[in-house]
mmCIF file of C-alpha atoms in Angstrom:
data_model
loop_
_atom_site.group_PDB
_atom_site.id
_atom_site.type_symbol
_atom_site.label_atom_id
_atom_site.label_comp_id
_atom_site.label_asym_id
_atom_site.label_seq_id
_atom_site.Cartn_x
_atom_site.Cartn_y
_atom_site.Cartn_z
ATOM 1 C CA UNK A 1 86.200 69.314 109.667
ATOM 2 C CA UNK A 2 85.161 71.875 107.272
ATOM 3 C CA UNK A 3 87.859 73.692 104.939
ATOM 4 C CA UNK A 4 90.469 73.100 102.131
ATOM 5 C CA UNK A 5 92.341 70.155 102.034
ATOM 6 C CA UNK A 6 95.742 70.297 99.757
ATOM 7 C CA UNK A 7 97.349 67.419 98.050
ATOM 8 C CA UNK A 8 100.549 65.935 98.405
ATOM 9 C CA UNK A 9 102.323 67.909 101.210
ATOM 10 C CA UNK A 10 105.190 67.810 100.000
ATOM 11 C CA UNK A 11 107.281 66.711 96.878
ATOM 12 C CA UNK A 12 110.409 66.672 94.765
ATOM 13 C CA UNK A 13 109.624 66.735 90.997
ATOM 14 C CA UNK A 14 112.910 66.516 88.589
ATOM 15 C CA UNK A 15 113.188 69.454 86.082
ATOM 16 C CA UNK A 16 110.695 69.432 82.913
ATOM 17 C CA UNK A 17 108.390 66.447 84.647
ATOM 18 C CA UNK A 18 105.184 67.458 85.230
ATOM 19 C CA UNK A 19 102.898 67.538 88.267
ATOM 20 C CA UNK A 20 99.395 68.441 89.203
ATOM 21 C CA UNK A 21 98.880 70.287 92.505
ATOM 22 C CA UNK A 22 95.332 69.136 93.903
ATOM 23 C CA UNK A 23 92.915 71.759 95.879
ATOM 24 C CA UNK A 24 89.268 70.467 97.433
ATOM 25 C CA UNK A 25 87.041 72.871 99.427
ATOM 26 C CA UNK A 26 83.680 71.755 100.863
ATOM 27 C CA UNK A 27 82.307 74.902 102.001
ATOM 28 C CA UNK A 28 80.678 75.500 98.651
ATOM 29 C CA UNK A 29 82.903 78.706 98.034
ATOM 30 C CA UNK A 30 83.137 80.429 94.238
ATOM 31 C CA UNK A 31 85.882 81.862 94.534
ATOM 32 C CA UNK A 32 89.560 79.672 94.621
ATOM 33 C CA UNK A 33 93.139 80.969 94.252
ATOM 34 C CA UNK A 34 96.264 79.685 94.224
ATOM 35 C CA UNK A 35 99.321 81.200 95.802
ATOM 36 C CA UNK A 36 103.360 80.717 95.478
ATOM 37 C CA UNK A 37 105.283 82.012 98.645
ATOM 38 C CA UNK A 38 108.486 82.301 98.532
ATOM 39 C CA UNK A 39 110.792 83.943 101.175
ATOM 40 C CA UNK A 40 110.652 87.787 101.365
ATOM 41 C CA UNK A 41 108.659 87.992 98.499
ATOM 42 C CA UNK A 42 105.113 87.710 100.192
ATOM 43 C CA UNK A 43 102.265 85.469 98.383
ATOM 44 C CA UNK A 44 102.056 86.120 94.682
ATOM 45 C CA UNK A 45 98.755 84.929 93.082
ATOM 46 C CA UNK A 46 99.077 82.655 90.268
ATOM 47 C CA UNK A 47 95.417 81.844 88.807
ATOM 48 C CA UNK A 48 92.085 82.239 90.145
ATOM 49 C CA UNK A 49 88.267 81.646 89.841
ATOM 50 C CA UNK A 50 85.700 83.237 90.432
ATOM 51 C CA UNK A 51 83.265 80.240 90.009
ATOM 52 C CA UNK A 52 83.321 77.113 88.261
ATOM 53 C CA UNK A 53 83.392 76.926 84.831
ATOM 54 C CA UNK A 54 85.919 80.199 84.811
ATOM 55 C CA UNK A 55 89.354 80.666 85.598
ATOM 56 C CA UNK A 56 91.440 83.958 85.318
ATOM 57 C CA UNK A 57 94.974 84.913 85.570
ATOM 58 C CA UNK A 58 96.878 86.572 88.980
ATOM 59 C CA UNK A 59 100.379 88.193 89.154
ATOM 60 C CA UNK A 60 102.566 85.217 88.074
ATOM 61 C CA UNK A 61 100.607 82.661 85.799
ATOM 62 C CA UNK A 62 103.276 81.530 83.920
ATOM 63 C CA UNK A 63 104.578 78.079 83.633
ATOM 64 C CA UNK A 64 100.884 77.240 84.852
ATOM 65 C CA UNK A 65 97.377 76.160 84.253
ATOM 66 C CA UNK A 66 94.251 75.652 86.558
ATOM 67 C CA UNK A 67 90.888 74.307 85.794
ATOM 68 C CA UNK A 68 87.917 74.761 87.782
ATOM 69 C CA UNK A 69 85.199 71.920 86.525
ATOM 70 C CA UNK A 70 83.150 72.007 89.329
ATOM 71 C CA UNK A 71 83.248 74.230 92.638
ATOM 72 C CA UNK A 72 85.441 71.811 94.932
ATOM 73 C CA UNK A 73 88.234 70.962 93.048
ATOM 74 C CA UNK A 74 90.530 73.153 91.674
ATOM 75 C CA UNK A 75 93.901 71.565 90.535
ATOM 76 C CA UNK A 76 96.918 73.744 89.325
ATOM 77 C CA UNK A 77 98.950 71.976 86.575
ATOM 78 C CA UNK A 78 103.128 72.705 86.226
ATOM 79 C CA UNK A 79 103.596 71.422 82.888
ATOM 80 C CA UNK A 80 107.152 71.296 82.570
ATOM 81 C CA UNK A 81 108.585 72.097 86.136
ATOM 82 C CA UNK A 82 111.815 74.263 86.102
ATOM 83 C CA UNK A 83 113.807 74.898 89.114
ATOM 84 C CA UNK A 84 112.360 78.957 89.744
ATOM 85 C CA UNK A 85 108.822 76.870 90.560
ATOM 86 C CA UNK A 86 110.468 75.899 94.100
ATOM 87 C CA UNK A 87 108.207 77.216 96.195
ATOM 88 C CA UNK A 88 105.430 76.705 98.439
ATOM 89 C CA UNK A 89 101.874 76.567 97.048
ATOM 90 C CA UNK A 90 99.104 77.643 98.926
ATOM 91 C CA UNK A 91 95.280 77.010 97.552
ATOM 92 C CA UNK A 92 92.592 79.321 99.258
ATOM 93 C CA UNK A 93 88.863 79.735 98.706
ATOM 94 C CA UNK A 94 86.383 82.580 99.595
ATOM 95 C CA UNK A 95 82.832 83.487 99.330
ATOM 96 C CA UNK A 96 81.953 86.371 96.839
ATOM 97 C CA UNK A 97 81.587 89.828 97.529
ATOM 98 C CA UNK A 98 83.656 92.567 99.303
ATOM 99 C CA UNK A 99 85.898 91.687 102.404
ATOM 100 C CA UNK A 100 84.983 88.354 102.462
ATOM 101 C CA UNK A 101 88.262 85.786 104.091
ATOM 102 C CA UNK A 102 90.076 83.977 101.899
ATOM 103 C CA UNK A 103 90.123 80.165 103.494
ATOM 104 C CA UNK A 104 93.803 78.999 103.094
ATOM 105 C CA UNK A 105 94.950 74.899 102.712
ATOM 106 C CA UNK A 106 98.180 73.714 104.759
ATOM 107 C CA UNK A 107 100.351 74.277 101.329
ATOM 108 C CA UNK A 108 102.410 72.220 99.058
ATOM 109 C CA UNK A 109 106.054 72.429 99.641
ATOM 110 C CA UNK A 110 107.367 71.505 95.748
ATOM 111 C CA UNK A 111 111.089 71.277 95.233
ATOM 112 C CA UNK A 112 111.822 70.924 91.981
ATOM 113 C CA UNK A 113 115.785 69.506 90.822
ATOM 114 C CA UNK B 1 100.058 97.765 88.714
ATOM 115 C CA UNK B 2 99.662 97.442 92.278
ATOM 116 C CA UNK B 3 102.278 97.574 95.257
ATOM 117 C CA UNK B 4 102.208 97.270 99.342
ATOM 118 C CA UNK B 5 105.188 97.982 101.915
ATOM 119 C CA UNK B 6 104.998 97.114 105.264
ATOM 120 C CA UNK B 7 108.558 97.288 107.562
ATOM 121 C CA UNK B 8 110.212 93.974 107.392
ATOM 122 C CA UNK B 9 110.264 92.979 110.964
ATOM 123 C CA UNK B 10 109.270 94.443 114.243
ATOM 124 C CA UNK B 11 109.904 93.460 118.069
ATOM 125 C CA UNK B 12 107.928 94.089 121.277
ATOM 126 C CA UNK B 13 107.167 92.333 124.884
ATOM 127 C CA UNK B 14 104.481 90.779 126.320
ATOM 128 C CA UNK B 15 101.827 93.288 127.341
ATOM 129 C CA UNK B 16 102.664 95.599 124.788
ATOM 130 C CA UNK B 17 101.234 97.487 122.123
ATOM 131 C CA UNK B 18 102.522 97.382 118.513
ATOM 132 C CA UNK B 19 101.482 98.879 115.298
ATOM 133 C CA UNK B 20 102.627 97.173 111.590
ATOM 134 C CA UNK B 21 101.793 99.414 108.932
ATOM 135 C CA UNK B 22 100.908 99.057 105.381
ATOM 136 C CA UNK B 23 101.176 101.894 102.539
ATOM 137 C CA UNK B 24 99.867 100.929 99.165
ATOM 138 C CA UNK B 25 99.397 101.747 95.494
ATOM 139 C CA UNK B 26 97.170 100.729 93.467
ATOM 140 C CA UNK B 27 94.852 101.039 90.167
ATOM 141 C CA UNK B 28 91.738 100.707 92.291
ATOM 142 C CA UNK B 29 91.006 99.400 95.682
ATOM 143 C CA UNK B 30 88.227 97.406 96.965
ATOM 144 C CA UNK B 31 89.498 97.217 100.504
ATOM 145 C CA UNK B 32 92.228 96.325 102.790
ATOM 146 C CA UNK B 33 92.541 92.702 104.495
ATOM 147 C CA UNK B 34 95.399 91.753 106.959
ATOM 148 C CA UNK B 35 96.621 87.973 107.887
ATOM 149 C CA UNK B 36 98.419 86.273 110.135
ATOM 150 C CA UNK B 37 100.984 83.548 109.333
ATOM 151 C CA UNK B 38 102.860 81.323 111.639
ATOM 152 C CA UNK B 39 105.568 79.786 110.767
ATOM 153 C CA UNK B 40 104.705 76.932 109.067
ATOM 154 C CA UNK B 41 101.504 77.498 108.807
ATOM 155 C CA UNK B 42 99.039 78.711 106.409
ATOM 156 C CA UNK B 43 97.652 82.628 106.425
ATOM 157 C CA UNK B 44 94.467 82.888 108.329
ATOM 158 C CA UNK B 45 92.403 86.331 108.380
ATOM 159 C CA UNK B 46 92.124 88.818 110.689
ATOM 160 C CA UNK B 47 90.627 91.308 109.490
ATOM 161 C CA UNK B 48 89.211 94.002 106.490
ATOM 162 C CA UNK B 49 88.399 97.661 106.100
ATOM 163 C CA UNK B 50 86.618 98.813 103.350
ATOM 164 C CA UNK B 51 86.206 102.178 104.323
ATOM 165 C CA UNK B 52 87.987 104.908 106.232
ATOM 166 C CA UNK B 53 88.205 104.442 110.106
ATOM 167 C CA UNK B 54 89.147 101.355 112.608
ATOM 168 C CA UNK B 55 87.604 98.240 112.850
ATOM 169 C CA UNK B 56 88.483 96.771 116.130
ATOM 170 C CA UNK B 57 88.131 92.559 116.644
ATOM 171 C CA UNK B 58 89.068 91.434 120.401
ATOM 172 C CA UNK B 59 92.841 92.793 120.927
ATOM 173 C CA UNK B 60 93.363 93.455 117.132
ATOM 174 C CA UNK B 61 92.076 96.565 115.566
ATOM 175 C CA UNK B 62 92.874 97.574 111.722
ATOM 176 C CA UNK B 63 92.886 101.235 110.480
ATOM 177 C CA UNK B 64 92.370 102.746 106.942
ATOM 178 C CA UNK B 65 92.858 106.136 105.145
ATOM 179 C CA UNK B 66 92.091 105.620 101.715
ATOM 180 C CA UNK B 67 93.125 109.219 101.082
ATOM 181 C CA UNK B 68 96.496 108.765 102.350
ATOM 182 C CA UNK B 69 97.213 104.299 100.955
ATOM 183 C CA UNK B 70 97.788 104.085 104.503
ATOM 184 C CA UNK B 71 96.404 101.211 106.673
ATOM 185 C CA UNK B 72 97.529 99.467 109.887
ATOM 186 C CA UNK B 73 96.898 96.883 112.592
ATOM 187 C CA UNK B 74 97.321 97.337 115.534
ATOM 188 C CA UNK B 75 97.925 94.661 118.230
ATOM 189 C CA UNK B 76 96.995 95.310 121.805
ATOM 190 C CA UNK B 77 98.558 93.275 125.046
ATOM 191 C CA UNK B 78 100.836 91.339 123.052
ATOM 192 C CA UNK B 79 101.135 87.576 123.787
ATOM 193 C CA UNK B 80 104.009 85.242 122.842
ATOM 194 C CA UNK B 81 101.512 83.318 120.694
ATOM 195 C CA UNK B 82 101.432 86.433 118.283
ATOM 196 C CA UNK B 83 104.651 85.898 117.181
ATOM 197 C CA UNK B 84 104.129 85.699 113.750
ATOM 198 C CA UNK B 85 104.920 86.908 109.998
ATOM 199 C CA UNK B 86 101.337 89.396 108.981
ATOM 200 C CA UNK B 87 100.397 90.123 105.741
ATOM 201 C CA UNK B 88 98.811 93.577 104.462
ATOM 202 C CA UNK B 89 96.418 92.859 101.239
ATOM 203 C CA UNK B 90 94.610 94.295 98.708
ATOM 204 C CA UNK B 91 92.258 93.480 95.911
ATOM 205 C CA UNK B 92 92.539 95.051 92.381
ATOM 206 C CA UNK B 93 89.879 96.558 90.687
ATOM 207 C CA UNK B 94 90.553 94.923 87.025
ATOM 208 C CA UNK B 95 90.229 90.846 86.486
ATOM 209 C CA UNK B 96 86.969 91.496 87.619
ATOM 210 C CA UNK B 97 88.078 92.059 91.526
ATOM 211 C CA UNK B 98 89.294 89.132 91.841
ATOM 212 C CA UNK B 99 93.418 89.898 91.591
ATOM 213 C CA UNK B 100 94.048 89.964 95.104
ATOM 214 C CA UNK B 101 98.038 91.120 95.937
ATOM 215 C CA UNK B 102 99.816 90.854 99.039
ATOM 216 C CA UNK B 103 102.182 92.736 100.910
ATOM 217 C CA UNK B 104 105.704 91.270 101.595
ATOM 218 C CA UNK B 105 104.776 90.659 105.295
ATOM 219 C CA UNK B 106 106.158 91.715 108.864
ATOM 220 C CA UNK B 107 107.728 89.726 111.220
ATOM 221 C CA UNK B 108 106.557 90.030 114.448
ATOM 222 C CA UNK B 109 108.975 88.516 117.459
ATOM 223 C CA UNK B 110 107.419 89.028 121.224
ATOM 224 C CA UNK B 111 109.574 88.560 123.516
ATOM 225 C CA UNK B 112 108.998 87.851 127.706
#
């Protein structure tokens, strides 16, 4: 089945480790995001791309980084994890242009200790 | 810097109708996009208006004034499926379109 498959579902990272969130789409889409949602607070975007090769900040990049080296894959990087990350992640794809659906994976749920 | 509201939760029966709406503020606007989110789950879209009027798709219809920031969607013969949270979004003009921000979500509870 077509669409976005996230990577691990779920995890517990101890504080300053480091962990790489993994996002593949196989409908060919430019654009990818990736999401935090935490409760009451909505999803807040954290990087995004437009199409591979670029990458481009959201609302709350900090304490991230993304890379988009192809159009499938694109991972998002937590460096040195700190408790505030714990959250759930949500990657999403779309087509370009106006109104077009973002695509959303089943999330990560990352607790970090 | 950009900014949605919709009202926190909202409760109907089966068979009804309910509106959710969404005021925003932004630097620019390319449109306004609404999702649906089950608990649990992952958002999935319903729908987009990028100009004035309603836009109607099965038993959901979505409304925009861009004069007023004023959107809504409207849900028609409410099941118990469409219990849900639903998400009001926009897209800013600057990062070149692509910033998209999201409203803090309503959460819909239909009861029998």
């Amino acid at each position: 089945t077509a669409g976005i498959t996230q990577a691990p579902t779920s995890q517990i990272l101890a504080a300053g480790r480091s962990m790489t969130l993994r996002c593949t789409q196989d409908m060919r889409h430019n654009a990818m995001y990736w999401y935090r949602q935490d409760l009451g607070l909505g999803l807040r975007l954290i990087h995004y791309s437009n199409t591979a090769g670029t990458t481009g900040k959201g609302e709350v990049p900090d304490g991230y980084s993304v890379s988009r080296a192809n159009t499938d894959d694109f991972p998002l990087t937590l460096a040195s994890a700190v408790p505030s990350q714990t959250s759930v992640y949500f990657c999403a794809s779309s087509e370009s242009g106006e109104g077009q659906p973002q695509h959303f994976g089943d999330g990560t749920r990352l607790s970090i200790l | 810097g950009q900014s949605l509201e919709q009202p926190s939760e909202v409760t109907a029966v089966e068979g009804a109708i309910v509106q959710i709406n969404c005021t925003y503020q932004t630097s620019g606007f390319y449109g306004l996009s609404w999702y649906q989110q089950h608990d649990g789950g992952a958002p999935t879209f319903l729908s987009y208006n990028g100009l004035d009027g309603l836009e109607e798709t099965g038993r959901f219809s979505s409304f925009l004034s861009r004069s007023d920031s004023y959107g809504y969607l409207l849900l028609q013969e409410l099941q118990m499926k469409d219990s849900a949270s639903y998400f009001c979004a926009v897209r800013d003009a600057g990062n070149y379109g692509q910033n998209f921000v999201f409203g803090p979500g309503t959460r819909l509870s239909v009861l029998p």
